[in-house]
């Protein structure tokens, strides 16, 4: 572990949050410097590890190997991706299948209770039992999965086959997830290219076509998936099979990733909607749309979804934060969303987002004007939010108008 990362690991959670907010502070152009993005790529996963572990419900724990390959959009072609729509009917069928565990204990076989947390000791045995059952009952499970896909049996069979592969190679996939950097991967350097080439070869030796899963995992984490085959073009350890497979994966996955990102942004829940205002997520979406030749159509849909989120979830969360007058755990996410929405509005094809920003700006200025006489920390924070949404020049202009002689005291 490098010294900077070790330093970060030694910080307490509030200090880590403060450091990340400083690193993610946008420059005059609304963008975060590339150097800070590279640092953040290492720090964000470390921050995620601080979160308390969720309850070990069997459905979540046992299907974890399939998580990197879940998509919200329908899947066409031959890619081993799993639409989320099949999960609910499949889990209901699996929970009623009467699967039993034999963990080598003296009490012999025990039923797998899908309503109770699964212990870490029972996880390996439970996954082996589940993998064997899915492999054995593929046809019956495909019929069940098709109910979540509107009767698409071909898609259901692909989904169940992909799930069976993920369960059978759970340990290998866990190793990939640990070795491949968390997204957004801005480029693939030589050490990572060497590692991927070796892992691809091992995967193909284990099972024909298994290397495609590795390439899918990497492509989904890349800011620009087209850089994946380019990284292997002049790479000594890359085989012809790897170069061909990476090109094929990128060609097939680009439209799926674009559709999947749009489907994610179309979710109605507020936390996920705020997460959709993410500069890298949207740039990734636009890049995939460009690779698939659908950028103009996707940009129009994207403007609608982001505008709806900005004038709905974001504006509501912002108002709730300011009305409460107390710090909120959502404050960091709201600030990030404001900053990145402003950066997105500067991208070609997304300039209509400036209308949503203008409404947020007007609301912040109205709040400042109503409480201008009070000053204090609340006003400083209002100005900070205005700077994120409208830029430092606009925030300074408002400050000088409301406080012509001196700035508000903290």
Short mmCIF file of C-alpha atoms in Angstrom, two decimals:
data_model
loop_
_atom_site.label_atom_id
_atom_site.label_comp_id
_atom_site.label_asym_id
_atom_site.label_seq_id
_atom_site.Cartn_x
_atom_site.Cartn_y
_atom_site.Cartn_z
CA UNK A 1 0.00 0.00 0.00
CA UNK A 2 1.41 3.41 -0.97
CA UNK A 3 2.08 6.08 1.65
CA UNK A 4 -0.75 8.42 0.49
CA UNK A 5 -3.28 5.58 0.57
CA UNK A 6 -2.01 4.45 3.99
CA UNK A 7 -2.40 8.04 5.21
CA UNK A 8 -5.98 8.05 3.96
CA UNK A 9 -6.75 4.71 5.63
CA UNK A 10 -5.54 6.17 8.96
CA UNK A 11 -7.95 9.13 8.84
CA UNK A 12 -11.25 8.97 10.68
CA UNK A 13 -14.42 9.04 8.51
CA UNK A 14 -15.17 12.79 8.92
CA UNK A 15 -11.59 13.66 7.97
CA UNK A 16 -11.82 11.44 4.90
CA UNK A 17 -15.01 13.17 3.82
CA UNK A 18 -13.42 16.61 4.22
CA UNK A 19 -10.36 15.55 2.23
CA UNK A 20 -12.48 14.16 -0.61
CA UNK A 21 -14.63 17.31 -0.74
CA UNK A 22 -11.46 19.38 -1.10
CA UNK A 23 -10.04 17.11 -3.80
CA UNK A 24 -13.31 17.20 -5.71
CA UNK A 25 -13.59 20.99 -5.65
CA UNK A 26 -14.15 22.19 -9.19
CA UNK A 27 -11.88 24.67 -10.92
CA UNK A 28 -12.95 27.80 -12.77
CA UNK A 29 -14.24 25.70 -15.67
CA UNK A 30 -16.42 23.60 -13.40
CA UNK A 31 -14.26 20.50 -13.83
CA UNK A 32 -12.20 18.60 -11.29
CA UNK A 33 -8.45 18.52 -12.12
CA UNK A 34 -7.28 15.22 -13.59
CA UNK A 35 -4.68 14.79 -10.84
CA UNK A 36 -7.40 14.92 -8.21
CA UNK A 37 -9.53 12.45 -10.17
CA UNK A 38 -6.71 9.92 -10.09
CA UNK A 39 -6.39 10.35 -6.34
CA UNK A 40 -10.13 10.07 -5.90
CA UNK A 41 -10.16 6.83 -7.89
CA UNK A 42 -8.17 5.27 -5.04
CA UNK A 43 -9.90 7.03 -2.16
CA UNK A 44 -13.56 6.52 -3.02
CA UNK A 45 -13.42 2.69 -2.69
CA UNK A 46 -11.71 3.13 0.68
CA UNK A 47 -14.52 5.39 1.79
CA UNK A 48 -17.12 2.82 0.69
CA UNK A 49 -15.44 0.23 2.89
CA UNK A 50 -16.24 2.36 5.94
CA UNK A 51 -19.97 1.88 5.52
CA UNK A 52 -21.56 -0.61 7.91
CA UNK A 53 -22.07 -4.02 6.35
CA UNK A 54 -25.62 -4.66 5.29
CA UNK A 55 -27.49 -7.62 6.70
CA UNK A 56 -26.35 -10.85 5.10
CA UNK A 57 -29.65 -11.81 3.50
CA UNK A 58 -29.13 -14.96 1.39
CA UNK A 59 -30.44 -13.38 -1.83
CA UNK A 60 -27.91 -10.55 -1.62
CA UNK A 61 -24.95 -12.61 -0.40
CA UNK A 62 -25.36 -15.61 -2.70
CA UNK A 63 -26.01 -13.57 -5.86
CA UNK A 64 -23.16 -11.14 -5.21
CA UNK A 65 -20.93 -12.70 -7.95
CA UNK A 66 -23.57 -11.67 -10.50
CA UNK A 67 -23.65 -8.01 -9.40
CA UNK A 68 -21.00 -6.73 -11.87
CA UNK A 69 -23.11 -8.11 -14.72
CA UNK A 70 -26.56 -6.83 -13.73
CA UNK A 71 -28.19 -4.29 -16.03
CA UNK A 72 -31.41 -2.32 -15.91
CA UNK A 73 -31.90 -2.31 -19.67
CA UNK A 74 -32.97 -5.24 -21.88
CA UNK A 75 -30.05 -7.24 -23.27
CA UNK A 76 -29.75 -8.21 -26.91
CA UNK A 77 -27.01 -10.18 -28.61
CA UNK A 78 -24.81 -12.79 -26.98
CA UNK A 79 -23.42 -10.89 -24.00
CA UNK A 80 -23.62 -12.76 -20.65
CA UNK A 81 -25.43 -9.93 -18.86
CA UNK A 82 -28.33 -10.35 -16.44
CA UNK A 83 -31.34 -8.00 -16.54
CA UNK A 84 -32.41 -7.00 -13.04
CA UNK A 85 -36.00 -7.73 -14.02
CA UNK A 86 -35.34 -11.48 -13.75
CA UNK A 87 -34.08 -11.37 -10.16
CA UNK A 88 -37.39 -11.15 -8.28
CA UNK A 89 -39.07 -14.14 -9.99
CA UNK A 90 -35.85 -16.17 -9.80
CA UNK A 91 -35.32 -15.45 -6.10
CA UNK A 92 -38.92 -16.41 -5.31
CA UNK A 93 -38.48 -19.72 -7.14
CA UNK A 94 -35.11 -20.42 -5.52
CA UNK A 95 -36.45 -19.58 -2.05
CA UNK A 96 -39.20 -22.16 -2.56
CA UNK A 97 -36.93 -24.86 -3.96
CA UNK A 98 -36.21 -26.43 -0.56
CA UNK A 99 -32.42 -26.17 -0.90
CA UNK A 100 -30.55 -27.78 1.97
CA UNK A 101 -27.08 -27.16 3.36
CA UNK A 102 -24.48 -29.63 4.46
CA UNK A 103 -21.64 -27.60 5.87
CA UNK A 104 -19.83 -30.61 7.26
CA UNK A 105 -21.37 -30.18 10.70
CA UNK A 106 -22.58 -32.91 12.97
CA UNK A 107 -26.22 -31.83 12.61
CA UNK A 108 -26.21 -32.95 8.96
CA UNK A 109 -28.34 -31.23 6.36
CA UNK A 110 -30.24 -28.09 7.24
CA UNK A 111 -32.71 -26.06 5.14
CA UNK A 112 -31.47 -22.82 3.60
CA UNK A 113 -33.73 -20.16 5.14
CA UNK A 114 -33.99 -17.24 2.70
CA UNK A 115 -35.68 -15.04 5.31
CA UNK A 116 -32.78 -15.12 7.78
CA UNK A 117 -29.22 -13.72 7.54
CA UNK A 118 -26.69 -16.20 6.17
CA UNK A 119 -23.59 -16.73 8.28
CA UNK A 120 -20.16 -16.41 6.70
CA UNK A 121 -19.46 -20.01 7.70
CA UNK A 122 -22.44 -21.25 5.70
CA UNK A 123 -21.84 -19.06 2.64
CA UNK A 124 -19.48 -21.40 0.70
CA UNK A 125 -21.73 -24.42 1.15
CA UNK A 126 -24.86 -22.43 0.31
CA UNK A 127 -23.31 -21.07 -2.88
CA UNK A 128 -22.20 -24.55 -3.99
CA UNK A 129 -25.72 -25.88 -3.45
CA UNK A 130 -27.24 -22.91 -5.27
CA UNK A 131 -24.80 -23.18 -8.19
CA UNK A 132 -25.55 -26.88 -8.63
CA UNK A 133 -29.30 -26.25 -8.48
CA UNK A 134 -29.21 -23.42 -11.05
CA UNK A 135 -27.07 -25.50 -13.41
CA UNK A 136 -29.40 -28.48 -13.05
CA UNK A 137 -32.68 -26.55 -13.37
CA UNK A 138 -31.73 -24.11 -16.11
CA UNK A 139 -34.73 -24.75 -18.32
CA UNK A 140 -37.28 -24.45 -15.50
CA UNK A 141 -35.59 -21.33 -14.15
CA UNK A 142 -35.50 -19.79 -17.63
CA UNK A 143 -39.26 -20.19 -17.85
CA UNK A 144 -39.59 -18.36 -14.53
CA UNK A 145 -37.11 -15.65 -15.56
CA UNK A 146 -39.01 -15.04 -18.80
CA UNK A 147 -41.93 -13.67 -16.75
CA UNK A 148 -39.73 -10.73 -15.84
CA UNK A 149 -38.78 -10.15 -19.48
CA UNK A 150 -42.22 -10.12 -21.02
CA UNK A 151 -41.94 -13.72 -22.21
CA UNK A 152 -38.51 -13.39 -23.88
CA UNK A 153 -37.30 -16.99 -23.54
CA UNK A 154 -34.06 -16.43 -25.44
CA UNK A 155 -33.12 -13.56 -23.13
CA UNK A 156 -34.18 -15.58 -20.08
CA UNK A 157 -31.98 -18.51 -21.09
CA UNK A 158 -28.98 -16.19 -21.56
CA UNK A 159 -29.63 -14.62 -18.15
CA UNK A 160 -29.87 -17.95 -16.33
CA UNK A 161 -26.79 -19.28 -18.10
CA UNK A 162 -24.84 -16.16 -17.09
CA UNK A 163 -26.05 -16.52 -13.50
CA UNK A 164 -24.94 -20.16 -13.43
CA UNK A 165 -21.49 -19.17 -14.70
CA UNK A 166 -21.17 -16.42 -12.09
CA UNK A 167 -22.11 -18.79 -9.26
CA UNK A 168 -19.68 -21.48 -10.45
CA UNK A 169 -16.81 -18.98 -10.67
CA UNK A 170 -17.66 -16.83 -7.65
CA UNK A 171 -14.15 -16.84 -6.19
CA UNK A 172 -12.55 -15.94 -9.52
CA UNK A 173 -14.98 -13.04 -10.04
CA UNK A 174 -14.32 -11.79 -6.50
CA UNK A 175 -10.62 -11.74 -7.36
CA UNK A 176 -11.29 -9.73 -10.51
CA UNK A 177 -13.37 -7.20 -8.58
CA UNK A 178 -10.52 -6.75 -6.10
CA UNK A 179 -7.79 -6.47 -8.76
CA UNK A 180 -9.54 -4.20 -11.28
CA UNK A 181 -9.61 -0.53 -10.17
CA UNK A 182 -12.97 0.93 -9.28
CA UNK A 183 -14.47 3.15 -11.96
CA UNK A 184 -14.04 5.48 -13.58
CA UNK A 185 -10.90 3.90 -15.10
CA UNK A 186 -9.47 6.72 -17.19
CA UNK A 187 -6.91 4.57 -19.01
CA UNK A 188 -5.21 1.17 -18.81
CA UNK A 189 -1.49 1.38 -18.07
CA UNK A 190 1.03 -1.37 -18.84
CA UNK A 191 0.89 -3.11 -15.42
CA UNK A 192 -2.91 -3.32 -15.56
CA UNK A 193 -2.77 -4.51 -19.18
CA UNK A 194 -0.33 -7.26 -18.16
CA UNK A 195 -2.58 -8.28 -15.28
CA UNK A 196 -5.69 -8.41 -17.47
CA UNK A 197 -3.88 -10.40 -20.17
CA UNK A 198 -2.80 -13.00 -17.59
CA UNK A 199 -6.25 -13.20 -16.02
CA UNK A 200 -7.93 -13.49 -19.42
CA UNK A 201 -5.68 -16.41 -20.34
CA UNK A 202 -6.39 -18.15 -17.01
CA UNK A 203 -10.13 -17.63 -17.42
CA UNK A 204 -10.17 -19.05 -20.93
CA UNK A 205 -8.23 -22.09 -19.77
CA UNK A 206 -10.77 -22.64 -17.00
CA UNK A 207 -13.80 -22.39 -19.29
CA UNK A 208 -14.22 -21.39 -22.90
CA UNK A 209 -15.72 -17.89 -23.09
CA UNK A 210 -15.17 -17.09 -19.41
CA UNK A 211 -12.71 -14.35 -20.35
CA UNK A 212 -15.63 -12.39 -21.80
CA UNK A 213 -16.94 -11.87 -18.26
CA UNK A 214 -13.63 -10.30 -17.24
CA UNK A 215 -13.68 -7.96 -20.24
CA UNK A 216 -17.28 -6.99 -19.48
CA UNK A 217 -16.37 -6.14 -15.89
CA UNK A 218 -13.47 -3.94 -17.03
CA UNK A 219 -15.43 -2.27 -19.85
CA UNK A 220 -18.23 -1.31 -17.44
CA UNK A 221 -15.73 0.42 -15.16
CA UNK A 222 -13.97 2.35 -17.94
CA UNK A 223 -14.76 5.97 -18.67
CA UNK A 224 -14.25 5.21 -22.37
CA UNK A 225 -14.67 1.48 -23.16
CA UNK A 226 -13.05 1.99 -26.59
CA UNK A 227 -9.70 2.30 -24.81
CA UNK A 228 -9.90 -1.35 -23.74
CA UNK A 229 -8.96 -2.95 -27.11
CA UNK A 230 -6.54 -0.09 -27.77
CA UNK A 231 -4.64 -1.00 -24.59
CA UNK A 232 -3.95 -4.49 -25.95
CA UNK A 233 -3.05 -3.49 -29.51
CA UNK A 234 0.67 -3.09 -28.80
CA UNK A 235 0.82 -5.11 -25.61
CA UNK A 236 3.32 -7.95 -25.67
CA UNK A 237 1.37 -10.40 -23.50
CA UNK A 238 -1.94 -9.82 -25.27
CA UNK A 239 -2.94 -12.73 -27.45
CA UNK A 240 -4.84 -12.42 -30.70
CA UNK A 241 -7.83 -13.95 -28.92
CA UNK A 242 -7.72 -11.21 -26.26
CA UNK A 243 -7.50 -8.42 -28.84
CA UNK A 244 -10.40 -9.87 -30.83
CA UNK A 245 -12.52 -10.55 -27.74
CA UNK A 246 -12.02 -7.05 -26.31
CA UNK A 247 -13.00 -5.43 -29.63
CA UNK A 248 -16.10 -7.61 -29.87
CA UNK A 249 -17.12 -6.90 -26.28
CA UNK A 250 -16.80 -3.13 -26.70
CA UNK A 251 -18.76 -3.20 -29.95
CA UNK A 252 -21.62 -5.14 -28.37
CA UNK A 253 -21.68 -3.56 -24.94
CA UNK A 254 -21.63 0.13 -25.95
CA UNK A 255 -25.36 0.37 -26.84
CA UNK A 256 -26.28 -1.79 -23.82
CA UNK A 257 -24.31 0.47 -21.46
CA UNK A 258 -25.96 3.58 -22.92
CA UNK A 259 -29.44 2.07 -22.51
CA UNK A 260 -28.58 0.77 -19.05
CA UNK A 261 -27.36 4.18 -17.85
CA UNK A 262 -30.56 5.80 -19.13
CA UNK A 263 -32.64 3.17 -17.36
CA UNK A 264 -30.71 3.85 -14.14
CA UNK A 265 -31.40 7.57 -14.41
CA UNK A 266 -35.09 6.82 -14.98
CA UNK A 267 -35.47 5.17 -11.56
CA UNK A 268 -37.92 7.09 -9.37
CA UNK A 269 -36.21 6.84 -5.97
CA UNK A 270 -34.56 10.02 -4.68
CA UNK A 271 -31.14 8.71 -3.53
CA UNK A 272 -30.54 6.95 -6.84
CA UNK A 273 -31.81 9.99 -8.74
CA UNK A 274 -29.26 12.20 -7.00
CA UNK A 275 -26.56 9.63 -7.74
CA UNK A 276 -27.47 10.02 -11.41
CA UNK A 277 -26.14 13.59 -11.42
CA UNK A 278 -22.61 12.33 -11.75
CA UNK A 279 -20.22 13.89 -14.24
CA UNK A 280 -18.38 10.63 -14.90
CA UNK A 281 -21.55 8.55 -15.20
CA UNK A 282 -22.96 10.96 -17.78
CA UNK A 283 -19.70 11.31 -19.72
CA UNK A 284 -19.51 7.51 -19.78
CA UNK A 285 -23.07 7.37 -21.06
CA UNK A 286 -22.40 9.90 -23.82
CA UNK A 287 -19.20 8.11 -24.83
CA UNK A 288 -21.03 4.77 -25.12
CA UNK A 289 -23.81 6.45 -27.10
CA UNK A 290 -21.23 7.94 -29.45
CA UNK A 291 -19.60 4.53 -29.92
CA UNK A 292 -22.98 3.07 -30.84
CA UNK A 293 -23.95 5.99 -33.12
CA UNK A 294 -26.85 7.19 -30.98
CA UNK A 295 -25.41 10.26 -29.25
CA UNK A 296 -27.99 12.78 -30.49
CA UNK A 297 -30.98 10.68 -29.43
CA UNK A 298 -29.39 9.76 -26.10
CA UNK A 299 -28.46 13.38 -25.34
CA UNK A 300 -32.08 14.43 -25.78
CA UNK A 301 -33.32 11.74 -23.42
CA UNK A 302 -30.52 12.49 -21.00
CA UNK A 303 -31.40 16.19 -20.86
CA UNK A 304 -34.98 15.29 -19.93
CA UNK A 305 -33.97 12.85 -17.17
CA UNK A 306 -31.31 15.08 -15.63
CA UNK A 307 -33.56 18.12 -15.85
CA UNK A 308 -36.33 16.19 -14.09
CA UNK A 309 -33.94 15.11 -11.35
CA UNK A 310 -32.51 18.61 -10.92
CA UNK A 311 -35.91 20.29 -10.63
CA UNK A 312 -37.37 17.43 -8.60
CA UNK A 313 -35.18 15.38 -6.29
CA UNK A 314 -32.20 17.74 -6.10
CA UNK A 315 -34.23 20.90 -5.58
CA UNK A 316 -36.41 19.20 -2.95
CA UNK A 317 -33.40 17.81 -1.07
CA UNK A 318 -31.68 21.20 -1.23
CA UNK A 319 -34.73 22.98 0.15
CA UNK A 320 -35.08 20.44 2.96
CA UNK A 321 -31.41 20.87 3.86
CA UNK A 322 -31.64 24.67 4.02
CA UNK A 323 -34.99 24.70 5.80
CA UNK A 324 -33.72 22.39 8.53
CA UNK A 325 -30.85 24.72 9.41
CA UNK A 326 -28.81 21.78 10.69
CA UNK A 327 -26.05 19.73 9.06
CA UNK A 328 -27.30 16.72 7.14
CA UNK A 329 -25.71 13.49 6.02
CA UNK A 330 -27.11 14.32 2.58
CA UNK A 331 -25.27 17.66 2.40
CA UNK A 332 -22.16 16.21 0.77
CA UNK A 333 -24.20 14.42 -1.89
CA UNK A 334 -26.25 17.56 -2.59
CA UNK A 335 -23.11 19.69 -2.95
CA UNK A 336 -21.54 17.14 -5.29
CA UNK A 337 -24.70 16.98 -7.38
CA UNK A 338 -24.84 20.78 -7.71
CA UNK A 339 -21.20 21.00 -8.74
CA UNK A 340 -21.44 18.21 -11.28
CA UNK A 341 -24.76 19.41 -12.70
CA UNK A 342 -23.08 22.76 -13.42
CA UNK A 343 -20.21 20.97 -15.17
CA UNK A 344 -22.65 18.83 -17.20
CA UNK A 345 -24.53 21.91 -18.38
CA UNK A 346 -21.33 22.98 -20.15
CA UNK A 347 -21.18 19.82 -22.27
CA UNK A 348 -22.28 19.90 -25.90
CA UNK A 349 -25.88 18.79 -26.22
CA UNK A 350 -26.73 19.26 -22.54
CA UNK A 351 -26.87 23.05 -22.41
CA UNK A 352 -30.60 23.05 -21.67
CA UNK A 353 -29.68 21.92 -18.16
CA UNK A 354 -28.77 25.56 -17.56
CA UNK A 355 -32.52 26.18 -17.13
CA UNK A 356 -32.65 23.82 -14.15
CA UNK A 357 -29.57 25.47 -12.70
CA UNK A 358 -31.15 28.89 -13.19
CA UNK A 359 -34.15 27.86 -11.09
CA UNK A 360 -31.89 26.57 -8.32
CA UNK A 361 -29.84 29.77 -8.53
CA UNK A 362 -32.97 31.94 -8.28
CA UNK A 363 -34.15 30.03 -5.22
CA UNK A 364 -30.77 30.41 -3.48
CA UNK A 365 -30.65 34.15 -4.24
CA UNK A 366 -34.21 34.61 -2.94
CA UNK A 367 -33.22 32.87 0.30
CA UNK A 368 -30.14 35.07 0.60
CA UNK A 369 -32.18 38.23 0.07
CA UNK A 370 -34.75 37.23 2.71
CA UNK A 371 -32.12 36.68 5.36
CA UNK A 372 -29.44 39.14 4.25
CA UNK A 373 -29.60 41.11 7.47
CA UNK A 374 -28.88 38.09 9.64
CA UNK A 375 -25.58 37.10 8.03
CA UNK A 376 -23.73 34.39 9.89
CA UNK A 377 -22.72 30.90 8.92
CA UNK A 378 -26.02 30.10 7.23
CA UNK A 379 -25.48 32.88 4.70
CA UNK A 380 -21.92 31.79 4.06
CA UNK A 381 -23.22 28.30 3.32
CA UNK A 382 -25.91 29.69 1.00
CA UNK A 383 -23.20 31.55 -0.89
CA UNK A 384 -21.13 28.38 -1.07
CA UNK A 385 -24.04 26.51 -2.66
CA UNK A 386 -24.64 29.41 -5.06
CA UNK A 387 -21.00 29.25 -6.09
CA UNK A 388 -21.36 25.54 -6.87
CA UNK A 389 -24.48 26.08 -8.96
CA UNK A 390 -23.70 29.40 -10.69
CA UNK A 391 -19.94 29.86 -10.44
CA UNK A 392 -17.69 31.98 -8.27
CA UNK A 393 -18.19 35.18 -10.30
CA UNK A 394 -21.98 35.07 -9.93
CA UNK A 395 -21.77 34.25 -6.22
CA UNK A 396 -19.35 37.14 -5.67
CA UNK A 397 -21.63 39.49 -7.59
CA UNK A 398 -24.56 38.56 -5.33
CA UNK A 399 -22.40 38.92 -2.21
CA UNK A 400 -21.27 42.41 -3.19
CA UNK A 401 -24.86 43.46 -3.88
CA UNK A 402 -26.20 42.18 -0.58
CA UNK A 403 -23.21 43.13 1.53
CA UNK A 404 -21.65 46.09 -0.29
CA UNK A 405 -19.18 47.00 2.46
CA UNK A 406 -18.21 43.84 4.24
CA UNK A 407 -18.86 40.12 3.69
CA UNK A 408 -21.13 38.31 6.15
CA UNK A 409 -19.35 37.36 9.33
CA UNK A 410 -19.09 33.63 10.05
#
